């Protein structure tokens, strides 16, 4: 094998999980479509339009405005709230699906001198994980050996894979542009290497986004 690492011992895995937590992303209960729709009516711009609608309606009833003016405002309110709600709902459903798919992934980690296949939830801070083409990055960390190209489209929207090379953790370790850092949920497009896990579960970039969406 090209890469050989001792990896963590069973005792070190237990200690790391106790101190830094497991590699689970907290599942937030998703609001229903109707809950989101009602929340969008609290938007300041929508409230202003509703006030305008009420004023125009009163003026129309008293003959000082045309009925279609109120209809236009009502249409604008309905369009804005429904489009916004559909977009938010689809984004959350997509993110939830990504979380569910990610929870079924197995990764290759060095443990007690051997390369072992373990569930993604079993990964802990300090693990040395082997990465090959097609692999999903299981948690955040930095590349310590090899060279890889990573697809970060789920975060950046850019389809072109980004080159990553070995390097240690630094002050810029949460930046997608950092040439050494790898992030949970991204995919190895080409190359191979070994990464050291530095953040797991809710502490990862993926976990923080999931928390923000579920807030």
PDB file of C-alpha atoms in Angstrom:
ATOM      1  CA  UNK A   1       0.000   0.000   0.000  1.00  0.00           C
ATOM      2  CA  UNK A   2       1.236   3.478  -0.892  1.00  0.00           C
ATOM      3  CA  UNK A   3       0.178   5.031   2.411  1.00  0.00           C
ATOM      4  CA  UNK A   4       0.817   3.593   5.853  1.00  0.00           C
ATOM      5  CA  UNK A   5      -0.239   5.187   9.126  1.00  0.00           C
ATOM      6  CA  UNK A   6      -0.661   3.768  12.600  1.00  0.00           C
ATOM      7  CA  UNK A   7      -3.831   5.766  13.122  1.00  0.00           C
ATOM      8  CA  UNK A   8      -5.662   6.007  16.417  1.00  0.00           C
ATOM      9  CA  UNK A   9      -5.938   3.262  18.996  1.00  0.00           C
ATOM     10  CA  UNK A  10      -9.294   2.159  20.357  1.00  0.00           C
ATOM     11  CA  UNK A  11      -8.622   4.133  23.539  1.00  0.00           C
ATOM     12  CA  UNK A  12      -7.733   7.264  21.550  1.00  0.00           C
ATOM     13  CA  UNK A  13     -10.908   6.927  19.479  1.00  0.00           C
ATOM     14  CA  UNK A  14     -13.005   6.717  22.646  1.00  0.00           C
ATOM     15  CA  UNK A  15     -11.220   9.708  24.162  1.00  0.00           C
ATOM     16  CA  UNK A  16     -11.574  11.821  21.004  1.00  0.00           C
ATOM     17  CA  UNK A  17     -15.273  11.039  20.708  1.00  0.00           C
ATOM     18  CA  UNK A  18     -15.827  11.947  24.370  1.00  0.00           C
ATOM     19  CA  UNK A  19     -13.990  15.281  24.039  1.00  0.00           C
ATOM     20  CA  UNK A  20     -14.950  16.411  20.521  1.00  0.00           C
ATOM     21  CA  UNK A  21     -18.158  14.494  19.901  1.00  0.00           C
ATOM     22  CA  UNK A  22     -19.308  12.019  17.297  1.00  0.00           C
ATOM     23  CA  UNK A  23     -19.404  12.651  13.565  1.00  0.00           C
ATOM     24  CA  UNK A  24     -23.180  13.084  13.531  1.00  0.00           C
ATOM     25  CA  UNK A  25     -24.906  16.139  12.125  1.00  0.00           C
ATOM     26  CA  UNK A  26     -27.923  17.044  14.243  1.00  0.00           C
ATOM     27  CA  UNK A  27     -31.127  16.498  12.315  1.00  0.00           C
ATOM     28  CA  UNK A  28     -33.381  19.521  12.630  1.00  0.00           C
ATOM     29  CA  UNK A  29     -37.147  19.125  12.400  1.00  0.00           C
ATOM     30  CA  UNK A  30     -38.160  20.726   9.122  1.00  0.00           C
ATOM     31  CA  UNK A  31     -41.045  23.203   9.021  1.00  0.00           C
ATOM     32  CA  UNK A  32     -44.012  22.293   6.870  1.00  0.00           C
ATOM     33  CA  UNK A  33     -44.727  24.188   3.663  1.00  0.00           C
ATOM     34  CA  UNK A  34     -47.620  26.014   5.336  1.00  0.00           C
ATOM     35  CA  UNK A  35     -45.507  27.018   8.348  1.00  0.00           C
ATOM     36  CA  UNK A  36     -42.961  28.565   6.004  1.00  0.00           C
ATOM     37  CA  UNK A  37     -45.698  30.306   4.039  1.00  0.00           C
ATOM     38  CA  UNK A  38     -47.075  31.915   7.199  1.00  0.00           C
ATOM     39  CA  UNK A  39     -43.565  32.969   8.267  1.00  0.00           C
ATOM     40  CA  UNK A  40     -42.993  34.666   4.923  1.00  0.00           C
ATOM     41  CA  UNK A  41     -46.024  36.860   5.514  1.00  0.00           C
ATOM     42  CA  UNK A  42     -44.054  38.382   8.409  1.00  0.00           C
ATOM     43  CA  UNK A  43     -41.465  39.767   6.007  1.00  0.00           C
ATOM     44  CA  UNK A  44     -41.343  43.615   6.306  1.00  0.00           C
ATOM     45  CA  UNK A  45     -41.833  44.123   2.567  1.00  0.00           C
ATOM     46  CA  UNK A  46     -44.860  41.810   2.539  1.00  0.00           C
ATOM     47  CA  UNK A  47     -46.325  43.636   5.535  1.00  0.00           C
ATOM     48  CA  UNK A  48     -45.941  46.956   3.701  1.00  0.00           C
ATOM     49  CA  UNK A  49     -47.704  45.504   0.663  1.00  0.00           C
ATOM     50  CA  UNK A  50     -50.514  44.175   2.855  1.00  0.00           C
ATOM     51  CA  UNK A  51     -50.998  47.617   4.391  1.00  0.00           C
ATOM     52  CA  UNK A  52     -51.058  49.120   0.890  1.00  0.00           C
ATOM     53  CA  UNK A  53     -53.606  46.484  -0.146  1.00  0.00           C
ATOM     54  CA  UNK A  54     -55.834  47.366   2.789  1.00  0.00           C
ATOM     55  CA  UNK A  55     -55.659  51.095   1.945  1.00  0.00           C
ATOM     56  CA  UNK A  56     -56.384  50.526  -1.758  1.00  0.00           C
ATOM     57  CA  UNK A  57     -59.279  48.222  -0.875  1.00  0.00           C
ATOM     58  CA  UNK A  58     -60.856  50.898   1.310  1.00  0.00           C
ATOM     59  CA  UNK A  59     -60.334  53.530  -1.406  1.00  0.00           C
ATOM     60  CA  UNK A  60     -61.857  51.212  -4.029  1.00  0.00           C
ATOM     61  CA  UNK A  61     -64.936  50.619  -1.869  1.00  0.00           C
ATOM     62  CA  UNK A  62     -65.393  54.359  -1.473  1.00  0.00           C
ATOM     63  CA  UNK A  63     -64.858  55.027  -5.173  1.00  0.00           C
ATOM     64  CA  UNK A  64     -61.443  56.689  -4.910  1.00  0.00           C
ATOM     65  CA  UNK A  65     -59.473  53.849  -6.542  1.00  0.00           C
ATOM     66  CA  UNK A  66     -59.956  51.177  -9.180  1.00  0.00           C
ATOM     67  CA  UNK A  67     -60.588  47.593  -8.058  1.00  0.00           C
ATOM     68  CA  UNK A  68     -57.785  46.226 -10.266  1.00  0.00           C
ATOM     69  CA  UNK A  69     -55.176  48.227  -8.339  1.00  0.00           C
ATOM     70  CA  UNK A  70     -55.874  46.130  -5.262  1.00  0.00           C
ATOM     71  CA  UNK A  71     -55.874  42.990  -7.371  1.00  0.00           C
ATOM     72  CA  UNK A  72     -52.398  43.861  -8.658  1.00  0.00           C
ATOM     73  CA  UNK A  73     -51.042  44.309  -5.124  1.00  0.00           C
ATOM     74  CA  UNK A  74     -52.690  41.067  -3.992  1.00  0.00           C
ATOM     75  CA  UNK A  75     -51.099  39.251  -6.929  1.00  0.00           C
ATOM     76  CA  UNK A  76     -47.664  40.663  -6.065  1.00  0.00           C
ATOM     77  CA  UNK A  77     -48.031  39.530  -2.435  1.00  0.00           C
ATOM     78  CA  UNK A  78     -49.153  36.035  -3.446  1.00  0.00           C
ATOM     79  CA  UNK A  79     -46.386  35.653  -6.029  1.00  0.00           C
ATOM     80  CA  UNK A  80     -43.625  36.853  -3.711  1.00  0.00           C
ATOM     81  CA  UNK A  81     -44.629  34.679  -0.755  1.00  0.00           C
ATOM     82  CA  UNK A  82     -45.358  31.519  -2.738  1.00  0.00           C
ATOM     83  CA  UNK A  83     -42.167  31.668  -4.825  1.00  0.00           C
ATOM     84  CA  UNK A  84     -40.057  32.365  -1.735  1.00  0.00           C
ATOM     85  CA  UNK A  85     -41.716  29.558   0.222  1.00  0.00           C
ATOM     86  CA  UNK A  86     -41.283  27.005  -2.577  1.00  0.00           C
ATOM     87  CA  UNK A  87     -37.601  27.924  -2.940  1.00  0.00           C
ATOM     88  CA  UNK A  88     -36.901  27.630   0.798  1.00  0.00           C
ATOM     89  CA  UNK A  89     -38.818  24.368   1.093  1.00  0.00           C
ATOM     90  CA  UNK A  90     -36.976  22.777  -1.846  1.00  0.00           C
ATOM     91  CA  UNK A  91     -33.592  23.891  -0.485  1.00  0.00           C
ATOM     92  CA  UNK A  92     -34.288  22.325   2.901  1.00  0.00           C
ATOM     93  CA  UNK A  93     -35.573  19.101   1.339  1.00  0.00           C
ATOM     94  CA  UNK A  94     -32.432  18.881  -0.806  1.00  0.00           C
ATOM     95  CA  UNK A  95     -30.154  19.493   2.178  1.00  0.00           C
ATOM     96  CA  UNK A  96     -32.052  16.908   4.229  1.00  0.00           C
ATOM     97  CA  UNK A  97     -31.608  14.359   1.436  1.00  0.00           C
ATOM     98  CA  UNK A  98     -27.877  15.087   1.329  1.00  0.00           C
ATOM     99  CA  UNK A  99     -27.665  14.468   5.081  1.00  0.00           C
ATOM    100  CA  UNK A 100     -29.502  11.161   4.768  1.00  0.00           C
ATOM    101  CA  UNK A 101     -27.252  10.010   1.917  1.00  0.00           C
ATOM    102  CA  UNK A 102     -24.130  11.084   3.796  1.00  0.00           C
ATOM    103  CA  UNK A 103     -25.116   9.030   6.864  1.00  0.00           C
ATOM    104  CA  UNK A 104     -24.933   5.798   4.809  1.00  0.00           C
ATOM    105  CA  UNK A 105     -21.320   6.280   3.682  1.00  0.00           C
ATOM    106  CA  UNK A 106     -18.447   4.027   4.793  1.00  0.00           C
ATOM    107  CA  UNK A 107     -14.876   5.372   4.846  1.00  0.00           C
ATOM    108  CA  UNK A 108     -11.381   3.870   5.020  1.00  0.00           C
ATOM    109  CA  UNK A 109      -9.525   4.968   8.133  1.00  0.00           C
ATOM    110  CA  UNK A 110      -6.232   3.877   9.652  1.00  0.00           C
ATOM    111  CA  UNK A 111      -6.851   2.362  13.064  1.00  0.00           C
ATOM    112  CA  UNK A 112      -4.229   0.599  15.217  1.00  0.00           C
ATOM    113  CA  UNK A 113      -1.919   0.091  12.240  1.00  0.00           C
ATOM    114  CA  UNK A 114      -4.560  -1.250   9.858  1.00  0.00           C
ATOM    115  CA  UNK A 115      -6.748   0.283   7.164  1.00  0.00           C
ATOM    116  CA  UNK A 116     -10.343  -0.377   8.179  1.00  0.00           C
ATOM    117  CA  UNK A 117     -13.723   0.364   6.644  1.00  0.00           C
ATOM    118  CA  UNK A 118     -15.859   2.196   9.202  1.00  0.00           C
ATOM    119  CA  UNK A 119     -19.227   4.036   9.103  1.00  0.00           C
ATOM    120  CA  UNK A 120     -18.981   7.780   8.626  1.00  0.00           C
ATOM    121  CA  UNK A 121     -20.490   8.284  12.099  1.00  0.00           C
ATOM    122  CA  UNK A 122     -17.528   6.418  13.622  1.00  0.00           C
ATOM    123  CA  UNK A 123     -14.986   8.947  12.337  1.00  0.00           C
ATOM    124  CA  UNK A 124     -13.449  11.076  15.103  1.00  0.00           C
ATOM    125  CA  UNK A 125     -11.116  14.041  15.313  1.00  0.00           C
ATOM    126  CA  UNK A 126      -7.542  12.833  14.767  1.00  0.00           C
ATOM    127  CA  UNK A 127      -8.455  10.010  12.393  1.00  0.00           C
ATOM    128  CA  UNK A 128      -6.300   9.503   9.308  1.00  0.00           C
ATOM    129  CA  UNK A 129      -8.628   8.763   6.372  1.00  0.00           C
ATOM    130  CA  UNK A 130      -7.654   7.389   2.968  1.00  0.00           C
ATOM    131  CA  UNK A 131      -9.304   9.213   0.058  1.00  0.00           C
ATOM    132  CA  UNK A 132      -9.695   7.881  -3.480  1.00  0.00           C
ATOM    133  CA  UNK A 133     -11.667   8.971  -6.578  1.00  0.00           C
ATOM    134  CA  UNK A 134     -15.400   8.927  -5.935  1.00  0.00           C
ATOM    135  CA  UNK A 135     -15.050   9.074  -2.138  1.00  0.00           C
ATOM    136  CA  UNK A 136     -17.082  11.530  -0.104  1.00  0.00           C
ATOM    137  CA  UNK A 137     -15.032  13.518   2.390  1.00  0.00           C
ATOM    138  CA  UNK A 138     -16.396  12.339   5.793  1.00  0.00           C
ATOM    139  CA  UNK A 139     -15.529  15.379   7.924  1.00  0.00           C
ATOM    140  CA  UNK A 140     -13.420  18.555   7.797  1.00  0.00           C
ATOM    141  CA  UNK A 141      -9.645  18.362   7.874  1.00  0.00           C
ATOM    142  CA  UNK A 142      -6.450  18.858   5.925  1.00  0.00           C
ATOM    143  CA  UNK A 143      -4.554  16.725   3.442  1.00  0.00           C
ATOM    144  CA  UNK A 144      -1.371  15.237   4.879  1.00  0.00           C
ATOM    145  CA  UNK A 145      -0.262  13.078   1.925  1.00  0.00           C
ATOM    146  CA  UNK A 146      -0.972  12.743  -1.789  1.00  0.00           C
ATOM    147  CA  UNK A 147      -2.648  15.130  -4.201  1.00  0.00           C
ATOM    148  CA  UNK A 148      -6.362  15.250  -4.973  1.00  0.00           C
ATOM    149  CA  UNK A 149      -8.894  17.209  -6.976  1.00  0.00           C
ATOM    150  CA  UNK A 150     -12.070  17.922  -5.049  1.00  0.00           C
ATOM    151  CA  UNK A 151     -15.533  18.816  -6.296  1.00  0.00           C
ATOM    152  CA  UNK A 152     -16.870  21.498  -3.920  1.00  0.00           C
ATOM    153  CA  UNK A 153     -19.969  22.312  -5.988  1.00  0.00           C
ATOM    154  CA  UNK A 154     -22.349  21.592  -3.111  1.00  0.00           C
ATOM    155  CA  UNK A 155     -20.895  24.626  -1.317  1.00  0.00           C
ATOM    156  CA  UNK A 156     -19.576  26.868  -4.063  1.00  0.00           C
ATOM    157  CA  UNK A 157     -21.763  25.958  -7.036  1.00  0.00           C
ATOM    158  CA  UNK A 158     -18.626  25.599  -9.175  1.00  0.00           C
ATOM    159  CA  UNK A 159     -18.479  22.348 -11.153  1.00  0.00           C
ATOM    160  CA  UNK A 160     -14.719  22.461 -11.771  1.00  0.00           C
ATOM    161  CA  UNK A 161     -12.726  20.352  -9.305  1.00  0.00           C
ATOM    162  CA  UNK A 162     -10.212  22.175  -7.089  1.00  0.00           C
ATOM    163  CA  UNK A 163      -6.659  20.942  -6.497  1.00  0.00           C
ATOM    164  CA  UNK A 164      -5.666  20.180  -2.905  1.00  0.00           C
ATOM    165  CA  UNK A 165      -2.157  19.459  -1.668  1.00  0.00           C
ATOM    166  CA  UNK A 166      -0.648  18.443   1.698  1.00  0.00           C
ATOM    167  CA  UNK A 167      -0.394  21.095   4.381  1.00  0.00           C
ATOM    168  CA  UNK A 168      -1.112  21.647   8.041  1.00  0.00           C
ATOM    169  CA  UNK A 169      -4.059  23.404   9.704  1.00  0.00           C
ATOM    170  CA  UNK A 170      -3.847  27.209   9.752  1.00  0.00           C
ATOM    171  CA  UNK A 171      -5.905  30.325  10.439  1.00  0.00           C
ATOM    172  CA  UNK A 172      -7.588  29.999   7.052  1.00  0.00           C
ATOM    173  CA  UNK A 173      -8.797  26.445   7.604  1.00  0.00           C
ATOM    174  CA  UNK A 174     -12.491  27.251   7.074  1.00  0.00           C
ATOM    175  CA  UNK A 175     -11.972  28.823   3.657  1.00  0.00           C
ATOM    176  CA  UNK A 176     -13.038  26.858   0.573  1.00  0.00           C
ATOM    177  CA  UNK A 177     -10.067  28.426  -1.240  1.00  0.00           C
ATOM    178  CA  UNK A 178      -7.552  26.943   1.188  1.00  0.00           C
ATOM    179  CA  UNK A 179      -5.402  24.521  -0.886  1.00  0.00           C
ATOM    180  CA  UNK A 180      -4.938  22.094   2.027  1.00  0.00           C
ATOM    181  CA  UNK A 181      -8.428  21.934   3.543  1.00  0.00           C
ATOM    182  CA  UNK A 182     -11.111  19.353   2.785  1.00  0.00           C
ATOM    183  CA  UNK A 183     -14.765  19.649   3.778  1.00  0.00           C
ATOM    184  CA  UNK A 184     -17.436  17.120   4.688  1.00  0.00           C
ATOM    185  CA  UNK A 185     -19.775  16.262   1.814  1.00  0.00           C
ATOM    186  CA  UNK A 186     -17.395  17.245  -0.990  1.00  0.00           C
ATOM    187  CA  UNK A 187     -16.259  14.558  -3.460  1.00  0.00           C
ATOM    188  CA  UNK A 188     -12.824  13.378  -4.572  1.00  0.00           C
ATOM    189  CA  UNK A 189     -12.830  13.799  -8.360  1.00  0.00           C
ATOM    190  CA  UNK A 190      -9.293  12.580  -9.019  1.00  0.00           C
ATOM    191  CA  UNK A 191      -6.079  11.594  -7.277  1.00  0.00           C
ATOM    192  CA  UNK A 192      -5.642   9.975  -3.883  1.00  0.00           C
ATOM    193  CA  UNK A 193      -4.308  10.925  -0.492  1.00  0.00           C
ATOM    194  CA  UNK A 194      -4.727  10.848   3.254  1.00  0.00           C
ATOM    195  CA  UNK A 195      -6.458  13.510   5.317  1.00  0.00           C
ATOM    196  CA  UNK A 196      -6.338  14.191   9.043  1.00  0.00           C
ATOM    197  CA  UNK A 197      -9.733  14.919  10.562  1.00  0.00           C
ATOM    198  CA  UNK A 198      -9.861  18.161  12.563  1.00  0.00           C
ATOM    199  CA  UNK A 199     -13.617  18.857  12.894  1.00  0.00           C
ATOM    200  CA  UNK A 200     -16.511  16.410  13.117  1.00  0.00           C
ATOM    201  CA  UNK A 201     -20.307  16.493  13.245  1.00  0.00           C
ATOM    202  CA  UNK A 202     -21.954  19.846  13.880  1.00  0.00           C
ATOM    203  CA  UNK A 203     -18.541  21.559  14.029  1.00  0.00           C
ATOM    204  CA  UNK A 204     -17.933  20.902  10.311  1.00  0.00           C
ATOM    205  CA  UNK A 205     -18.833  23.455   7.652  1.00  0.00           C
ATOM    206  CA  UNK A 206     -21.606  21.114   6.494  1.00  0.00           C
ATOM    207  CA  UNK A 207     -22.905  20.789  10.060  1.00  0.00           C
ATOM    208  CA  UNK A 208     -22.974  24.556  10.575  1.00  0.00           C
ATOM    209  CA  UNK A 209     -24.946  25.082   7.357  1.00  0.00           C
ATOM    210  CA  UNK A 210     -27.396  22.386   8.410  1.00  0.00           C
ATOM    211  CA  UNK A 211     -27.840  24.161  11.737  1.00  0.00           C
ATOM    212  CA  UNK A 212     -28.455  27.520  10.065  1.00  0.00           C
ATOM    213  CA  UNK A 213     -31.056  26.032   7.710  1.00  0.00           C
ATOM    214  CA  UNK A 214     -32.829  24.365  10.588  1.00  0.00           C
ATOM    215  CA  UNK A 215     -32.743  27.407  12.891  1.00  0.00           C
TER     216      UNK A 215
END
